[in-house]
Amino acid sequence: MTMKLLYQTHSPYARKALVFAHEAGLADRIEVVYHETSPTLRNPEVFAENPLGKVPVLLRPGLPSIFDSDVICAYLDTLHDGRRMIPPAGERRWQALRVQAVAQGLADAGIAVRWETVRRPEALRHAPLRDGYIDKLIASYDWLERELDVDAPLHVGHVALATALGWLEFRELPGFREARPRLVAWFDAFDARPSMQATPLFGETRD
Ligand SMILES: N[C@@H](CCC(=O)N[C@@H](CS)C(=O)NCC(=O)O)C(=O)O
Protein backbone atom coordinates (compact mmCIF):
# COMPACT_ATOMS: atom_id res chain seq x y z
CA MET A 1 0.00 0.00 0.00
CA THR A 2 1.21 3.48 -0.86
CA MET A 3 2.57 5.74 1.88
CA LYS A 4 2.22 9.51 1.70
CA LEU A 5 4.98 12.01 2.37
CA LEU A 6 3.89 15.48 3.47
CA TYR A 7 6.43 17.54 1.60
CA GLN A 8 7.58 21.07 0.86
CA THR A 9 9.55 21.70 -2.34
CA HIS A 10 11.95 24.10 -0.59
CA SER A 11 12.58 22.09 2.57
CA PRO A 12 16.01 20.48 3.05
CA TYR A 13 14.53 18.01 5.55
CA ALA A 14 11.66 16.92 3.29
CA ARG A 15 14.07 16.49 0.39
CA LYS A 16 16.35 14.43 2.63
CA ALA A 17 13.53 11.96 3.32
CA LEU A 18 12.62 11.75 -0.36
CA VAL A 19 16.21 11.37 -1.57
CA PHE A 20 16.67 8.62 1.01
CA ALA A 21 13.55 6.90 -0.38
CA HIS A 22 14.97 7.12 -3.90
CA GLU A 23 18.32 5.72 -2.79
CA ALA A 24 16.56 2.87 -0.96
CA GLY A 25 14.48 2.01 -4.03
CA LEU A 26 11.26 2.94 -2.25
CA ALA A 27 10.21 6.12 -4.09
CA ASP A 28 7.51 4.36 -6.08
CA ARG A 29 5.81 3.33 -2.81
CA ILE A 30 5.48 6.96 -1.71
CA GLU A 31 3.02 9.57 -2.89
CA VAL A 32 4.35 13.10 -2.37
CA VAL A 33 1.74 15.50 -0.97
CA TYR A 34 2.68 19.18 -1.13
CA HIS A 35 2.24 21.48 1.86
CA GLU A 36 3.47 24.90 2.96
CA THR A 37 4.55 25.25 6.59
CA SER A 38 5.89 28.05 8.74
CA PRO A 39 5.72 28.73 12.49
CA THR A 40 3.89 31.95 11.60
CA LEU A 41 1.36 30.30 9.27
CA ARG A 42 -0.34 27.31 10.83
CA ASN A 43 -1.11 24.42 8.48
CA PRO A 44 -3.88 22.40 10.17
CA GLU A 45 -3.44 19.34 7.94
CA VAL A 46 0.20 19.05 8.95
CA PHE A 47 -0.56 19.71 12.63
CA ALA A 48 -3.13 16.90 12.47
CA GLU A 49 -0.27 14.47 11.80
CA ASN A 50 2.66 16.14 13.59
CA PRO A 51 2.15 18.30 16.70
CA LEU A 52 5.20 20.33 15.71
CA GLY A 53 3.48 21.41 12.47
CA LYS A 54 6.55 20.60 10.39
CA VAL A 55 7.29 18.60 7.28
CA PRO A 56 8.34 15.99 6.38
CA VAL A 57 5.76 13.60 7.79
CA LEU A 58 5.32 10.04 6.54
CA LEU A 59 1.76 8.71 6.57
CA ARG A 60 1.49 4.93 6.72
CA PRO A 61 -1.84 3.25 5.95
CA GLY A 62 -3.39 2.01 9.21
CA LEU A 63 -0.35 3.00 11.30
CA PRO A 64 0.70 6.14 13.18
CA SER A 65 2.41 8.88 11.19
CA ILE A 66 6.19 9.22 11.44
CA PHE A 67 8.34 12.33 11.77
CA ASP A 68 10.93 13.90 11.71
CA SER A 69 13.31 13.30 8.79
CA ASP A 70 15.76 11.31 10.95
CA VAL A 71 13.02 8.94 12.04
CA ILE A 72 11.50 8.67 8.56
CA CYS A 73 14.90 7.64 7.18
CA ALA A 74 15.36 5.12 9.98
CA TYR A 75 11.95 3.65 9.22
CA LEU A 76 12.49 3.53 5.45
CA ASP A 77 15.78 1.75 6.06
CA THR A 78 13.81 -1.17 7.52
CA LEU A 79 11.66 -1.53 4.38
CA HIS A 80 14.20 -2.47 1.73
CA ASP A 81 16.37 -5.51 1.08
CA GLY A 82 19.53 -3.67 0.12
CA ARG A 83 22.49 -2.66 2.24
CA ARG A 84 21.46 -0.65 5.32
CA MET A 85 22.04 3.07 4.80
CA ILE A 86 22.12 3.51 8.57
CA PRO A 87 24.97 1.14 9.47
CA PRO A 88 23.72 -1.12 12.26
CA ALA A 89 26.83 -1.10 14.45
CA GLY A 90 30.39 -0.01 14.94
CA GLU A 91 32.25 3.18 14.06
CA ARG A 92 30.56 3.34 10.65
CA ARG A 93 27.25 3.81 12.46
CA TRP A 94 28.52 6.65 14.63
CA GLN A 95 30.20 8.34 11.68
CA ALA A 96 26.94 8.22 9.66
CA LEU A 97 24.94 9.58 12.58
CA ARG A 98 27.34 12.36 13.45
CA VAL A 99 27.46 13.50 9.82
CA GLN A 100 23.68 13.47 9.88
CA ALA A 101 23.74 15.54 13.09
CA VAL A 102 26.02 18.15 11.52
CA ALA A 103 23.86 18.22 8.39
CA GLN A 104 20.72 18.77 10.46
CA GLY A 105 22.51 21.52 12.34
CA LEU A 106 23.55 23.16 9.07
CA ALA A 107 19.95 23.32 7.89
CA ASP A 108 18.78 24.53 11.32
CA ALA A 109 21.46 27.24 11.38
CA GLY A 110 20.67 28.26 7.81
CA ILE A 111 17.01 28.69 8.68
CA ALA A 112 17.99 30.75 11.73
CA VAL A 113 20.16 33.00 9.54
CA ARG A 114 17.21 33.52 7.21
CA TRP A 115 15.04 34.59 10.14
CA GLU A 116 17.64 37.18 11.08
CA THR A 117 18.14 38.44 7.52
CA VAL A 118 15.00 38.13 5.40
CA ARG A 119 12.13 36.54 7.31
CA ARG A 120 11.74 38.51 10.54
CA PRO A 121 10.49 42.13 10.17
CA GLU A 122 13.59 44.30 9.89
CA ALA A 123 13.15 46.08 13.22
CA LEU A 124 13.12 42.74 15.06
CA ARG A 125 16.29 41.31 13.54
CA HIS A 126 19.29 40.78 15.83
CA ALA A 127 22.66 40.93 14.06
CA PRO A 128 24.69 39.11 16.77
CA LEU A 129 22.31 36.16 16.48
CA ARG A 130 22.73 36.15 12.68
CA ASP A 131 26.51 36.22 13.08
CA GLY A 132 26.47 33.45 15.68
CA TYR A 133 24.58 31.16 13.33
CA ILE A 134 26.84 32.04 10.39
CA ASP A 135 29.77 31.05 12.62
CA LYS A 136 28.18 27.61 13.08
CA LEU A 137 27.87 27.24 9.30
CA ILE A 138 31.52 28.09 8.73
CA ALA A 139 32.80 25.86 11.56
CA SER A 140 30.68 22.98 10.26
CA TYR A 141 31.98 23.39 6.69
CA ASP A 142 35.54 23.26 8.03
CA TRP A 143 34.75 20.18 10.13
CA LEU A 144 33.24 18.44 7.10
CA GLU A 145 36.26 19.27 4.95
CA ARG A 146 38.35 17.35 7.52
CA GLU A 147 35.97 14.66 8.74
CA LEU A 148 33.61 13.70 5.92
CA ASP A 149 34.06 10.06 4.88
CA VAL A 150 33.94 10.81 1.17
CA ASP A 151 34.85 7.28 0.08
CA ALA A 152 32.55 5.36 2.43
CA PRO A 153 29.49 3.55 1.07
CA LEU A 154 26.51 5.89 0.88
CA HIS A 155 24.86 6.42 4.28
CA VAL A 156 22.15 8.55 5.84
CA GLY A 157 24.65 11.26 6.77
CA HIS A 158 25.58 11.69 3.11
CA VAL A 159 21.93 12.10 2.15
CA ALA A 160 21.31 14.60 4.94
CA LEU A 161 24.45 16.54 4.08
CA ALA A 162 23.85 16.74 0.33
CA THR A 163 20.31 17.98 0.85
CA ALA A 164 21.40 20.51 3.48
CA LEU A 165 24.26 21.88 1.33
CA GLY A 166 22.01 22.00 -1.74
CA TRP A 167 19.47 24.01 0.20
CA LEU A 168 22.09 26.42 1.64
CA GLU A 169 23.18 27.20 -1.92
CA PHE A 170 19.60 27.45 -3.13
CA ARG A 171 18.93 30.09 -0.46
CA GLU A 172 22.25 31.86 -1.16
CA LEU A 173 23.40 31.53 2.43
CA PRO A 174 27.13 31.79 3.30
CA GLY A 175 28.67 29.11 1.13
CA PHE A 176 31.00 26.16 1.56
CA ARG A 177 32.86 26.23 -1.76
CA GLU A 178 35.86 28.38 -0.94
CA ALA A 179 39.01 26.47 0.12
CA ARG A 180 37.17 23.20 0.80
CA PRO A 181 38.07 21.07 -2.23
CA ARG A 182 37.21 17.66 -0.71
CA LEU A 183 33.76 18.77 0.35
CA VAL A 184 33.04 20.51 -2.95
CA ALA A 185 34.11 17.52 -5.06
CA TRP A 186 32.04 15.19 -2.93
CA PHE A 187 28.96 17.42 -3.06
CA ASP A 188 29.12 18.00 -6.82
CA ALA A 189 29.35 14.26 -7.44
CA PHE A 190 26.48 13.51 -5.05
CA ASP A 191 24.36 16.27 -6.54
CA ALA A 192 24.52 14.55 -9.93
CA ARG A 193 22.90 11.38 -8.58
CA PRO A 194 19.45 10.53 -9.98
CA SER A 195 17.94 10.85 -6.46
CA MET A 196 19.02 14.50 -6.29
CA GLN A 197 18.11 15.26 -9.88
CA ALA A 198 14.61 13.84 -9.29
CA THR A 199 13.98 16.17 -6.33
CA PRO A 200 14.80 19.76 -7.32
CA LEU A 201 14.32 22.57 -4.81
CA PHE A 202 11.95 25.37 -5.79
CA GLY A 203 9.44 27.75 -4.28
CA GLU A 204 9.33 30.50 -1.71
CA THR A 205 8.68 30.42 2.03
CA ARG A 206 5.32 31.85 3.04
CA ASP A 207 5.34 33.36 6.54
N1 LIG B 1 14.04 18.31 12.58
C1 LIG B 1 13.02 18.35 11.56
C2 LIG B 1 12.92 19.75 10.96
C3 LIG B 1 11.70 19.90 10.05
C4 LIG B 1 11.47 21.35 9.68
O1 LIG B 1 11.94 22.29 10.34
N2 LIG B 1 10.72 21.54 8.60
C5 LIG B 1 10.39 22.88 8.17
C6 LIG B 1 10.40 22.98 6.65
S1 LIG B 1 12.02 23.32 6.09
C7 LIG B 1 9.00 23.21 8.64
O2 LIG B 1 8.06 22.48 8.34
N3 LIG B 1 8.87 24.34 9.36
C8 LIG B 1 7.62 24.79 9.85
C9 LIG B 1 7.71 25.27 11.27
O3 LIG B 1 8.82 25.41 11.79
O4 LIG B 1 6.65 25.52 11.85
C10 LIG B 1 13.32 17.29 10.49
O5 LIG B 1 14.47 16.89 10.37
O6 LIG B 1 12.37 16.83 9.81
mmCIF file of N, CA and C in Angstrom, residues 33 94 100 103 134 192:
data_model
loop_
_atom_site.group_PDB
_atom_site.id
_atom_site.type_symbol
_atom_site.label_atom_id
_atom_site.label_comp_id
_atom_site.label_asym_id
_atom_site.label_seq_id
_atom_site.Cartn_x
_atom_site.Cartn_y
_atom_site.Cartn_z
ATOM 1 N N VAL A 33 2.880 14.587 -1.145
ATOM 2 C CA VAL A 33 1.740 15.502 -0.966
ATOM 3 C C VAL A 33 2.303 16.854 -0.538
ATOM 4 N N TRP A 94 28.379 5.360 13.946
ATOM 5 C CA TRP A 94 28.524 6.652 14.632
ATOM 6 C C TRP A 94 28.989 7.736 13.662
ATOM 7 N N GLN A 100 25.084 13.052 9.941
ATOM 8 C CA GLN A 100 23.675 13.466 9.881
ATOM 9 C C GLN A 100 23.398 14.601 10.880
ATOM 10 N N ALA A 103 24.704 17.789 9.516
ATOM 11 C CA ALA A 103 23.861 18.218 8.387
ATOM 12 C C ALA A 103 22.559 18.840 8.889
ATOM 13 N N ILE A 134 25.914 32.130 11.534
ATOM 14 C CA ILE A 134 26.836 32.038 10.395
ATOM 15 C C ILE A 134 28.135 31.364 10.842
ATOM 16 N N ALA A 192 24.839 15.069 -8.595
ATOM 17 C CA ALA A 192 24.521 14.551 -9.934
ATOM 18 C C ALA A 192 23.763 13.222 -9.867
#
